[in-house]
Every structure is written in C-alpha cells, then in structure tokens.
Coordinates of C-alpha atoms and ligand atoms in Angstrom, one line a residue:
X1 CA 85.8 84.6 135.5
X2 CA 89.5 85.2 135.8
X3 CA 91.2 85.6 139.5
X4 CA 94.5 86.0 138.9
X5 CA 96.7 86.9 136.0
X6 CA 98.2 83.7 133.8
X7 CA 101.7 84.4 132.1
X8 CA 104.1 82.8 130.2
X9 CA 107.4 82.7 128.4
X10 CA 107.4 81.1 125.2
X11 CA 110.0 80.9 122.5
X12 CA 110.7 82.0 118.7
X13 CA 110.7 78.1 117.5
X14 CA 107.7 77.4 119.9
X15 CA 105.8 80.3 118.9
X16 CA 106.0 79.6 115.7
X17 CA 104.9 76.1 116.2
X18 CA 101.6 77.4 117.2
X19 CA 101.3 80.7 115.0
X20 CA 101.1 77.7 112.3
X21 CA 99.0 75.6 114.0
X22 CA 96.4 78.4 114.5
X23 CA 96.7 79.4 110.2
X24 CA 94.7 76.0 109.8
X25 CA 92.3 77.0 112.6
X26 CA 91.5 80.4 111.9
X27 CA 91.3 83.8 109.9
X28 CA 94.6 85.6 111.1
X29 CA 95.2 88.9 110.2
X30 CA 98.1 90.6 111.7
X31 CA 100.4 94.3 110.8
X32 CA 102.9 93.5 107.8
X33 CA 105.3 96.5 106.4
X34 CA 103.6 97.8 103.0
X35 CA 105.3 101.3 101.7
X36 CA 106.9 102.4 105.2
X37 CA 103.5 101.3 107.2
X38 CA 102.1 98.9 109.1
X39 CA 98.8 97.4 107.1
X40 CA 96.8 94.4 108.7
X41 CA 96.6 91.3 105.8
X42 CA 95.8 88.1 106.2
X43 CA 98.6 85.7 107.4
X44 CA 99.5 82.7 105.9
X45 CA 102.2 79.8 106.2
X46 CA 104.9 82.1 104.0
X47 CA 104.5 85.2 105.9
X48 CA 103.6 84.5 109.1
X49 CA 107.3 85.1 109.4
X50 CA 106.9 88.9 108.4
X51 CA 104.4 89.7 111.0
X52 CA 105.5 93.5 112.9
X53 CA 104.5 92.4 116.5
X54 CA 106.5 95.1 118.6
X55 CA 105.9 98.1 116.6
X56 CA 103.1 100.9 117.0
X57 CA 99.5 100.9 115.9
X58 CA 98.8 99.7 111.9
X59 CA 97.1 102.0 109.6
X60 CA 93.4 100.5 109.8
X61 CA 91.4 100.5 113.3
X62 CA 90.1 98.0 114.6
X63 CA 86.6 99.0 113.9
X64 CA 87.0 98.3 110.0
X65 CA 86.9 94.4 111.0
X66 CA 84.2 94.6 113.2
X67 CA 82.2 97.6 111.5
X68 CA 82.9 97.0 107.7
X69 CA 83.0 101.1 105.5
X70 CA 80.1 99.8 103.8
X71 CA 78.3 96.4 104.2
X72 CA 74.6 95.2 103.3
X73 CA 72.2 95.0 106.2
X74 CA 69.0 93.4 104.6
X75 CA 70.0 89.8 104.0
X76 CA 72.0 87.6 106.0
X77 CA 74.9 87.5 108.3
X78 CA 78.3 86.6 106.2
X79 CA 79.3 83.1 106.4
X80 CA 82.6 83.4 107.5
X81 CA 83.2 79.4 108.8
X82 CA 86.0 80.3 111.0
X83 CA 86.5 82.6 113.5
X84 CA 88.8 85.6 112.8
X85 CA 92.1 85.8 115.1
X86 CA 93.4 89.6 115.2
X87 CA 96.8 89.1 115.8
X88 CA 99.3 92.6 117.1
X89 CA 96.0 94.9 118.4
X90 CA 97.1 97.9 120.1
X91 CA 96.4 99.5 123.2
X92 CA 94.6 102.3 121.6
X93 CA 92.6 100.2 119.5
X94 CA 92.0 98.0 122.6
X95 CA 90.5 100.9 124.3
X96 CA 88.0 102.0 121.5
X97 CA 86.3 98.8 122.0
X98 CA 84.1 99.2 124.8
X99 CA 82.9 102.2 123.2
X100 CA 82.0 100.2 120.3
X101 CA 80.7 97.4 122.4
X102 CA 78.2 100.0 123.9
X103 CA 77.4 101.7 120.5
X104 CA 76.2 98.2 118.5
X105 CA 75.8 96.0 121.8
X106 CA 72.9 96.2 124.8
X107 CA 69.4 96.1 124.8
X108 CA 69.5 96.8 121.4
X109 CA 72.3 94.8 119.6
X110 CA 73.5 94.9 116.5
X111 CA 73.3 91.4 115.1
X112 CA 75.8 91.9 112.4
X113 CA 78.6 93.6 114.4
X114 CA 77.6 90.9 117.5
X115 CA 78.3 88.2 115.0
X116 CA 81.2 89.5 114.1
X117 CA 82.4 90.3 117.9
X118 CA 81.7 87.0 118.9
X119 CA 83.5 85.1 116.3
X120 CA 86.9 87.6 116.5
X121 CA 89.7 86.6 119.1
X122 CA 92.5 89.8 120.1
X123 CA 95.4 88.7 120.4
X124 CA 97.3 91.8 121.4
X125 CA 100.6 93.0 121.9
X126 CA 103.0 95.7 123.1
X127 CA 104.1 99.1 121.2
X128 CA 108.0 99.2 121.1
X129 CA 108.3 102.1 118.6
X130 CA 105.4 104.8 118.7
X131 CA 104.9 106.9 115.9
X132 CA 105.6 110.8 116.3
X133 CA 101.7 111.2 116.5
X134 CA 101.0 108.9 119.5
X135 CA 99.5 110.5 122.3
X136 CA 97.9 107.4 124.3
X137 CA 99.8 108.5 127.5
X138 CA 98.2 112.6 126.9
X139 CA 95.1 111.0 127.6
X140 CA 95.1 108.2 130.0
X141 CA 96.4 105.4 128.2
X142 CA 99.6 104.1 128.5
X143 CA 101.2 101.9 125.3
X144 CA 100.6 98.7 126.6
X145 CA 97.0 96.9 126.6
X146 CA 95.9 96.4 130.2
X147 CA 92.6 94.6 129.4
X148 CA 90.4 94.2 126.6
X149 CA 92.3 91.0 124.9
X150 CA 92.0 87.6 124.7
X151 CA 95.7 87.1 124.8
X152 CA 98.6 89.8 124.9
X153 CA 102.6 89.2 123.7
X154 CA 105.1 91.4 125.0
X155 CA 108.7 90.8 122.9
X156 CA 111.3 90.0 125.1
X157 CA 114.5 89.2 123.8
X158 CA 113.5 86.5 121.0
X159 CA 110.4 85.0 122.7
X160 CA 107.0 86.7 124.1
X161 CA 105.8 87.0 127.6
X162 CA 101.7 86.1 127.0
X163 CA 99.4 87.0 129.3
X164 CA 96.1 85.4 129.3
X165 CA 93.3 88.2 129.4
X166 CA 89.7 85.9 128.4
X167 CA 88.6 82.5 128.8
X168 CA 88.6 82.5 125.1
X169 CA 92.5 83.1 125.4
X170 CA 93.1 80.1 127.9
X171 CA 91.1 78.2 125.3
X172 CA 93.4 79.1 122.4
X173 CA 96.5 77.8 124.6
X174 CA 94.8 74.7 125.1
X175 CA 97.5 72.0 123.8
X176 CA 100.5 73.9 123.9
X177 CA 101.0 73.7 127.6
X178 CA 104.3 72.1 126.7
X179 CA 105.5 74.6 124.6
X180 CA 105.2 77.6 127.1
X181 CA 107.9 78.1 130.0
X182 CA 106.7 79.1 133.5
X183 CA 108.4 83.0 134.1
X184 CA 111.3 83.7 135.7
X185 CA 112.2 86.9 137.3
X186 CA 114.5 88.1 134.0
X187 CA 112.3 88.1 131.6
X188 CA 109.7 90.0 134.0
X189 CA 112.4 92.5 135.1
X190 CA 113.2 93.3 131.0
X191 CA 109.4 93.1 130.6
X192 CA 109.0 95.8 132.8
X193 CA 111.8 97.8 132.2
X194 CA 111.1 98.1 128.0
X195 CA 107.7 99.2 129.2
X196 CA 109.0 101.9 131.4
X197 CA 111.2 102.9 128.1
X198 CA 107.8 103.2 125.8
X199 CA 106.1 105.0 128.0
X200 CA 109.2 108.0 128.7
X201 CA 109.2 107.8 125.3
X202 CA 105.4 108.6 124.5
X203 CA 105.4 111.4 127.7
X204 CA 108.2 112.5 125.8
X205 CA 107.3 113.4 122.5
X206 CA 104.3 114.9 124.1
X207 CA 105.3 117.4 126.2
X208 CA 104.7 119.9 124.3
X209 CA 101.3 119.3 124.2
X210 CA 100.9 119.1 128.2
X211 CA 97.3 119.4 129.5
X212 CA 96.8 121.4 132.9
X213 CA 92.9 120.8 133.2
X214 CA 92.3 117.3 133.2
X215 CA 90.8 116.2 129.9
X216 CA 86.9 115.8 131.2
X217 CA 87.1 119.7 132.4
X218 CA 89.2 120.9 129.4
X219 CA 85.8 122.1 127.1
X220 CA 84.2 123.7 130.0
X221 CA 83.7 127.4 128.8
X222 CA 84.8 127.0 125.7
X223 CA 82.2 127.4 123.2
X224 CA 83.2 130.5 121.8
X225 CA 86.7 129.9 122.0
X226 CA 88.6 131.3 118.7
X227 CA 91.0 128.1 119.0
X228 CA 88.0 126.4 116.9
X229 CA 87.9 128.9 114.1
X230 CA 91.3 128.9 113.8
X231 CA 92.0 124.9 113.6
X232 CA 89.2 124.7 111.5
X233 CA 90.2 126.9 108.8
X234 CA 92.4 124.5 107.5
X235 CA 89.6 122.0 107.5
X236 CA 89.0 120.5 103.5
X237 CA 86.2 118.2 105.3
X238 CA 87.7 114.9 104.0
X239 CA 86.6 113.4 107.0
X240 CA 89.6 111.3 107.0
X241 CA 89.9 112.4 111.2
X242 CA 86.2 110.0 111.1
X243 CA 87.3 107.0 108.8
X244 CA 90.6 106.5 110.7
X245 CA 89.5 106.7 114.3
X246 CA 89.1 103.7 116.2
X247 CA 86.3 105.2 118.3
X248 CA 84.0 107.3 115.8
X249 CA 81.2 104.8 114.6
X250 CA 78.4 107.0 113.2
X251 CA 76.5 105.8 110.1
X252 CA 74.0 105.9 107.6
X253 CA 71.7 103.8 106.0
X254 CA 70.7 103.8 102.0
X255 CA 68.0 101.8 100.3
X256 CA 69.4 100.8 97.2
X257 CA 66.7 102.1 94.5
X258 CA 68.2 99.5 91.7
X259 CA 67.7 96.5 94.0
X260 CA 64.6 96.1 96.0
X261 CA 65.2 95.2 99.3
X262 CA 68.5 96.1 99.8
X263 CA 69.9 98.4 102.8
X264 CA 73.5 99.0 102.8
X265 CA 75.0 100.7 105.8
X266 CA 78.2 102.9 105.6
X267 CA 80.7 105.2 107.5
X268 CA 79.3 108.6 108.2
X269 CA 81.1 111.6 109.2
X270 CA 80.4 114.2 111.4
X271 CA 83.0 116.8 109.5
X272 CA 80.9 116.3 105.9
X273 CA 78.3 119.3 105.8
X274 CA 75.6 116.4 104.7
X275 CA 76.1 114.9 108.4
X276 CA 72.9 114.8 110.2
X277 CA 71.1 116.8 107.4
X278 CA 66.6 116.2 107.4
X279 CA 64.6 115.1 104.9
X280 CA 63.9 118.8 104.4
X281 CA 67.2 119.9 104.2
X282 CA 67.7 121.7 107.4
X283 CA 71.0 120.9 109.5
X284 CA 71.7 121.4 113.3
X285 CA 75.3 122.3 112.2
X286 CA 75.6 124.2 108.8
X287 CA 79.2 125.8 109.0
X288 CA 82.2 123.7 109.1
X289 CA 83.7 125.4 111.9
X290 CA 80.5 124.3 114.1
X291 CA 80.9 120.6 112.7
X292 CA 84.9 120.4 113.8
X293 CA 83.8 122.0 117.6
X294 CA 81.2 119.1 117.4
X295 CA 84.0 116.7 117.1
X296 CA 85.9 117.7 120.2
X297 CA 82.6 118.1 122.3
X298 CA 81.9 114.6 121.0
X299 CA 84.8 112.9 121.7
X300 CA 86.0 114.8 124.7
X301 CA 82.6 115.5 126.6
X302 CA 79.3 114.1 125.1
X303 CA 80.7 110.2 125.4
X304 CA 82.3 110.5 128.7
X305 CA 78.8 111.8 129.5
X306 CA 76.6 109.0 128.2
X307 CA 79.3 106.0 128.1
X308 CA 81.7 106.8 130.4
X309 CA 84.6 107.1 128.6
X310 CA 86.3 110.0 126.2
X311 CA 86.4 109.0 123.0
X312 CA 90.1 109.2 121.9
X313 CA 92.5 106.5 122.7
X314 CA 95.5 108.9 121.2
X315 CA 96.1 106.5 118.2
X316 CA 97.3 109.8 116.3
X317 CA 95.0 108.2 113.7
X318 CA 93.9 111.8 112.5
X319 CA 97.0 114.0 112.7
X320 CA 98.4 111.3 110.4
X321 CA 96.0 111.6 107.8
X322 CA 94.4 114.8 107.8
X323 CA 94.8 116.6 104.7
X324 CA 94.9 120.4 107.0
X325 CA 97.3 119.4 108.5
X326 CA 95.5 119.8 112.1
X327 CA 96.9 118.4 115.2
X328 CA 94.2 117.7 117.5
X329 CA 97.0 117.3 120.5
X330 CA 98.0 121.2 119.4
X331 CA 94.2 122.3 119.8
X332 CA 93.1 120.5 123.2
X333 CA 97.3 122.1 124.3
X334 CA 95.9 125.0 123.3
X335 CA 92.1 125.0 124.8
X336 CA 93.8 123.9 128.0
X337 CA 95.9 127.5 127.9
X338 CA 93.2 129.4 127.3
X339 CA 91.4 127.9 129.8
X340 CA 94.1 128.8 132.6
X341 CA 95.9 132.0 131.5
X342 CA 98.7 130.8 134.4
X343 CA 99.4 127.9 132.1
X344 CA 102.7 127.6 130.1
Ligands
SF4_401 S1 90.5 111.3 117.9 FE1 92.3 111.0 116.7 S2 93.9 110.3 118.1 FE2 91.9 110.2 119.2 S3 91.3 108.0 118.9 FE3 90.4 109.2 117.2 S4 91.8 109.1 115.5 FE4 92.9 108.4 117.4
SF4_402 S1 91.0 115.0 108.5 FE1 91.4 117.1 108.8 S2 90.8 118.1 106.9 FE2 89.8 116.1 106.9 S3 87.8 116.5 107.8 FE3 89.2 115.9 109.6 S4 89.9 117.9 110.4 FE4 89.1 118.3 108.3

C-alpha cells in the first residue's frame, strides 16, 4: 500500500527514452490531433512524438477500452498478449472508473471487463486547455487527476513532473531510476501555479451555470418540474448523451439466431424508447420526456444512492455531441433556480 506520495522530474530526451522503451512492452494508446480533436490511437515508434499530453479530455471515454460498444460474451476472453498502457487519461475519465469498477466488479464480476481492468495500466495526465463544455469543477472535480492512476504527468516547461499513484506505476518505473531527477522547489512552484490557472479557468467558463443547492439536493422536488419538458423537447433520442459518457454502462444482451451459441453484448441507452422494454412490450418509461428526467435522476440521485458517487464527472461529453443541442450544465443551472426562487 502506498504511504506517501513518489514524484519526479524527468526530461523531454529522457521521457522519450522510456515512452520507446514501453512501445516494445505494451499496447499504448494515447490522444493524437485528427480533424480539430483529440482521438485515442495506438502509438508507435513514428508518432509517439505526436502524442497531445497537456490538452483536455479525447473524444472516446475511457469506458470504450474497458467496455467494448459491442463484444461477444459466449466464447473466450480476447487474447490480447500484452497488457494495454492508456497513456493522457483525464481526470474526468479517472473519476467514472470507480463507478465502473462497482458496475462490472464485486461479488459478481464481470470476467471480461476484469480481464481487461487488470491487464490496462493509466497513465494519466493534466488538462492545460479545457474545452468550452468542461464542467469538472461544477461538480466536484477539479482538472487534475487526484487518484485513480497508475502514473500521472503534469507538463512543466519541457519535462513532466510524475507522480506515482499504484504499485503497478512504481513497477513501470522500474529501470529508469536514472533517468528521473529528484524535485526541486521550481518545478513544484510552476506545477502548482499552472494548476491554479486550469482551474480559474474551468470556474470560469462556468459561472454561468452556478449551482446554489449542492448537486445531491438539487432533484429534490422536482419531478414535475417544467425544466424537463422543456430540455427534452429538443431531444431526437440519438442517445449520443449514453455512448459518450464515461459513466453510463447499461447494456443489453442478443443471442445471435444465425450462430448458435453466440451472445453478443452492446451499449444500451436509457434515452431510446426500446430501453428497458418487456418481453410483452410494456415499458416503465414510454414518453421521451420521462426517459430524459430518468437520466438526471440517474446520474444525479439514484447512483450517489446506491454507489456513492453522482454519476457525471463534467467531461462535457454530451453537450458536445448532442444533436438538440441540450446543455445539461443549463438544465441542473436551471433546476437549481427553480429550486430556490432567491437564486440569481
Ligand atoms: S453526464 Fe455528460 S458531462 Fe457528465 S460525465 Fe456523462 S457525458 Fe460527461
Ligand atoms: S444526445 Fe441529446 S438529442 Fe441525443 S438522446 Fe441525448 S439528449 Fe437526446
């Protein structure tokens, strides 16, 4: 178990020295720039050099290596030989994965996403540039991962500060101690001051969306609230606000009817009007607006409930990509005013 906290300074040259080292080692995947975003590929030795460390959050969560869209659960696990190394995780992402953890871990594990867990080492690392649509700080987070990793780089100047986080992280430094530079009070003082700077900068561009009632007492009353019907109406039921978000992790199961023996398992959503539907075709939740309160009850009540923890990280994940154009920041602002009428 870890006591204290292990950092380090290490260089571009000497980073690099082990970046490389690591490509015969493992699976990296890390953020490169594709079409004005950040998209996790695999990394090899001509473009480790093109990896986006210091930016925000890529495009795919986390959960789409640990919980494929679609995979096949009747055979085998994957042979994968060796283990993945997630290079550039976020904070946000970071945080989904206890939820995950408790979804497909437990008494009653899930082999194939265990597998999976076990074999994958996080190498996080700080946000310098948020996107418009983070919100991480609106609800507890801050842009910076905490805990969660195995190892986490913060860019300072033209090196990293890394912090080990997992005995799995002092592990993957094993070898290199002469490459990495004890820290000196510099590189801890710009350390903290560029994570000062990221975190104004998230408050922000969210102050507009200021919450009065804190975020466990903001759905309290609000069942009938016309905020829903009117966010909803938008609603096309894409259920892109699902796919994207690093916390949702509902499924289903299909037996294939061509193959015998096959079960695949895929992404479900809760915003599709075949969600949760019986065998006999009734449905706890037939109108869309009741599906889209479900979501926010979900996330914001029925997890913190059960798990412990609300399930949104403020990865902006589904403002980005949802085709009404909702802002889920706009619609808990708004729940929280009508909630207190004293409330600017
Ligand atoms: S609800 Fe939206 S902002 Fe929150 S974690 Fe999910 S995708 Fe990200
Ligand atoms: S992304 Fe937007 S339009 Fe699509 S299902 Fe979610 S709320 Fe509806």
């Amino acid at each position: 178990m870890m006591t204290s906290v292990e950092r380090y300074y290490v260089g571009k040259e000497q980073w690099e020295s082990i970046l490389k080292d690591w490509l015969f080692k493992y699976h990296v995947l890390a953020p490169l720039k594709k079409a004005g975003n950040n998209h996790i590929q695999f990394i090899t030795p001509d473009n480790y050099q093109k990896i986006i460390y210091d930016e925000a959050r890529p495009v795919q969560p986390l959960k789409t290596f640990l919980l494929p869209s679609l995979e096949e659960v009747s055979g085998g696990f994957p042979e994968t030989g060796k283990s993945f190394l997630l290079l550039g995780v976020k904070a946000c992402d970071l945080s989904a994965l206890p939820i995950l953890d408790r979804a497909f871990g437990g008494d009653y594990a899930d082999p194939f996403y265990q597998s999976r867990r076990e074999k994958t080492l996080i190498v996080s690392s700080d946000c310098g540039q948020p996107w418009a649509t983070c919100f991480c700080t609106l609800v507890g987070g801050q842009p910076y991962p905490l805990k969660g990793f195995d190892l986490n780089l913060s860019k300072v100047w033209d090196g990293f500060i890394i912090e080990v986080g997992s005995l799995k992280g002092r592990n993957l430094l094993d070898g290199y101690d002469k490459l990495l530079k004890d820290l000196v009070k510099e590189e801890e003082l710009a350390l903290q001051k560029m994570r000062r700077e990221v975190l104004r900068k998230v408050d922000r561009q969210n102050h507009p969306y200021y919450l009065k009632r804190s975020l466990t007492g903001l759905l309290e009353g609000q069942w009938e609230s016309e905020v829903w019907d009117r966010h909803a109406s938008t609603c096309v039921e894409c259920g892109a606000c699902n796919f994207a978000c690093p916390t949702c992790h509902c499924y289903y199961l299909d037996d294939v009817t061509r193959k015998e023996g096959v079960k695949l398992r895929g992404w479900d959503a809760c915003l599709y009007s075949g969600y949760a539907v019986t065998a006999g075709g009734g449905t706890p939740r037939p109108r869309l607006v009741q599906r889209f309160r479900n979501r926010y009850y979900c996330k914001l009540q029925y997890l913190e409930k059960n798990y412990g923890q609300i399930g949104c990280t403020g990865c902006g994940r589904c403002i980005e990509g949802c085709q009404g154009r909702i802002d889920m920041r706009k619609a808990m602002h708004e729940l929280s005013k009508s909630a207190d009428p004293e409330h600017e």
